[in-house]
XYZ file of C-alpha atoms in Angstrom:
177
model
C -14.748 1.084 -6.164
C -11.750 2.936 -7.415
C -13.837 6.232 -7.429
C -14.460 5.837 -3.567
C -18.054 4.682 -4.057
C -19.541 2.099 -1.706
C -19.199 -1.469 -3.195
C -19.946 -5.034 -2.079
C -16.750 -6.433 -0.703
C -17.590 -10.150 -1.421
C -18.478 -9.659 -5.097
C -17.402 -12.689 -7.232
C -15.537 -10.455 -9.687
C -13.636 -8.918 -6.995
C -12.679 -12.258 -5.449
C -11.336 -13.341 -8.934
C -9.058 -10.286 -9.107
C -7.977 -10.891 -5.501
C -7.142 -14.591 -6.260
C -4.912 -13.425 -9.227
C -2.981 -11.212 -6.746
C -2.584 -13.925 -4.261
C -1.256 -16.272 -6.877
C 1.276 -13.696 -8.191
C 2.220 -12.838 -4.509
C 2.850 -16.492 -3.791
C 4.928 -16.814 -7.097
C 6.952 -13.798 -6.072
C 7.618 -15.119 -2.687
C 8.892 -18.501 -4.038
C 10.925 -16.866 -6.676
C 12.416 -14.364 -4.238
C 13.962 -17.234 -2.286
C 15.791 -18.426 -5.303
C 16.817 -15.103 -6.925
C 15.539 -11.791 -5.484
C 16.610 -9.855 -8.563
C 14.828 -12.210 -11.178
C 11.783 -12.235 -8.898
C 11.335 -8.490 -9.609
C 9.801 -9.479 -12.967
C 6.975 -11.134 -11.137
C 6.656 -8.047 -8.849
C 6.267 -5.989 -12.040
C 3.500 -8.241 -13.127
C 1.828 -7.992 -9.778
C 2.015 -4.198 -9.335
C 0.181 -1.797 -11.758
C 3.581 -0.044 -12.263
C 6.940 -0.768 -10.728
C 9.833 1.196 -12.068
C 12.700 -0.859 -13.481
C 15.032 0.684 -10.853
C 12.749 0.016 -7.853
C 13.221 -3.035 -5.700
C 10.620 -4.995 -3.678
C 11.587 -7.611 -1.057
C 9.224 -10.610 -0.345
C 6.780 -11.108 0.966
C 4.104 -8.624 -0.039
C 0.379 -8.723 0.708
C -1.991 -6.921 -1.461
C -5.724 -6.937 -2.409
C -5.226 -6.481 -6.109
C -1.658 -5.190 -6.795
C -2.733 -3.688 -9.946
C -3.711 -0.414 -8.218
C -0.180 0.154 -6.869
C 2.387 2.484 -8.579
C 6.087 2.458 -7.293
C 8.516 5.124 -8.663
C 12.190 5.104 -9.588
C 14.833 3.827 -7.114
C 12.351 3.114 -4.387
C 13.157 0.259 -2.044
C 10.279 -1.642 -0.385
C 11.297 -3.831 2.525
C 9.805 -7.151 3.566
C 6.249 -7.575 4.724
C 4.507 -4.694 2.923
C 0.704 -4.897 3.318
C -0.855 -2.723 0.681
C -4.715 -2.910 0.534
C -5.161 -1.270 -2.778
C -8.882 -1.006 -3.109
C -8.245 2.578 -4.181
C -4.898 3.751 -5.832
C -1.726 3.716 -3.825
C 1.069 5.786 -5.404
C 4.562 5.559 -4.029
C 7.034 8.123 -5.492
C 10.642 7.982 -6.625
C 13.442 7.589 -4.085
C 11.329 6.294 -1.245
C 12.379 4.040 1.449
C 9.601 1.760 2.736
C 10.463 -0.003 6.053
C 9.597 -3.557 7.032
C 6.046 -4.475 7.740
C 4.481 -1.125 6.620
C 0.908 -1.136 6.050
C -0.890 1.115 3.464
C -4.686 0.793 4.017
C -7.071 2.242 1.543
C -10.453 0.553 2.594
C -12.918 2.268 4.790
C -16.133 0.742 6.278
C -19.420 2.483 7.158
C -19.774 3.324 10.872
C -23.426 2.384 10.807
C -23.988 -1.406 11.596
C -26.490 -2.312 8.768
C -24.228 -1.141 5.858
C -21.449 -3.159 7.435
C -23.685 -6.172 7.706
C -24.497 -5.780 4.068
C -20.657 -6.091 3.308
C -20.441 -2.559 1.918
C -17.126 -0.731 1.981
C -15.404 2.046 0.125
C -11.792 3.281 -0.216
C -9.661 6.468 -0.440
C -6.321 6.692 -2.184
C -2.931 6.846 -0.442
C -0.116 9.001 -1.925
C 3.475 8.797 -0.826
C 5.417 11.527 -2.590
C 9.115 11.403 -3.684
C 11.996 10.817 -1.312
C 9.753 9.680 1.707
C 10.920 7.391 4.391
C 8.405 5.271 6.143
C 10.013 3.495 9.173
C 9.285 -0.084 10.188
C 5.765 -0.847 11.058
C 4.247 2.447 9.853
C 0.476 2.412 9.209
C -0.990 4.808 6.614
C -4.772 5.159 6.740
C -7.129 5.897 3.831
C -7.009 9.187 2.063
C -3.540 10.347 3.422
C -0.944 12.006 1.443
C 2.615 12.215 2.780
C 4.600 15.070 1.161
C 7.936 14.841 -0.424
C 11.066 14.481 1.642
C 9.206 13.549 4.873
C 10.213 10.988 7.381
C 7.600 8.903 9.354
C 8.925 7.351 12.444
C 8.809 3.598 13.093
C 5.358 2.429 14.353
C 3.613 5.554 13.553
C -0.096 5.583 12.528
C -0.640 8.319 9.971
C -4.356 9.391 10.151
C -4.101 12.635 8.223
C -1.844 14.379 5.506
C 1.700 15.126 6.403
C 3.276 18.204 4.758
C 6.374 18.031 2.730
C 9.673 18.151 4.420
C 8.409 17.110 7.863
C 9.220 14.405 10.519
C 6.059 12.808 12.005
C 5.979 10.231 14.798
C 3.514 8.595 17.128
C -0.196 7.304 17.184
C -1.732 9.308 15.817
C 1.352 10.590 13.886
C 2.152 14.270 14.596
C 4.715 16.548 12.924
C 7.509 17.065 15.362
C 10.051 18.838 13.061
C 10.410 20.521 9.742
C 13.371 19.428 7.671
């Protein structure tokens, strides 16, 4: 699965790992309402790596959580959906707007493999000092280069070079920084 190979999505072992993530996400949400700073310890348990200086607002929605890396001084706003079937890497000093979706899963175009519950995934990389505006959707296999800005509501279907501003659906580079 992590290598991008086809796998069966409703495998019992996968379900068990997803249940762990759902339980940690629920604990994080409950704790966040009482003390957002203290809740970061639960977020660190949920994510594969969450730098001590990063901050995540609740709620978060993940498949596993354990395949997500978040760098130093990064801020993740409320409502992140990170389907981390493949690794998701978020660099240092990033700003992740509310209700951003980072979607690594892919599904076969052919009907029978979909019927057989096969899927695959491609990693997502958000390099250092990237700002993803509210509601941005990043699709499987995309890398967003350092210092780039993705406008609110953009759907990022392909790589964005470093030092760029991209907007729209599909996202297009409109300016170099």
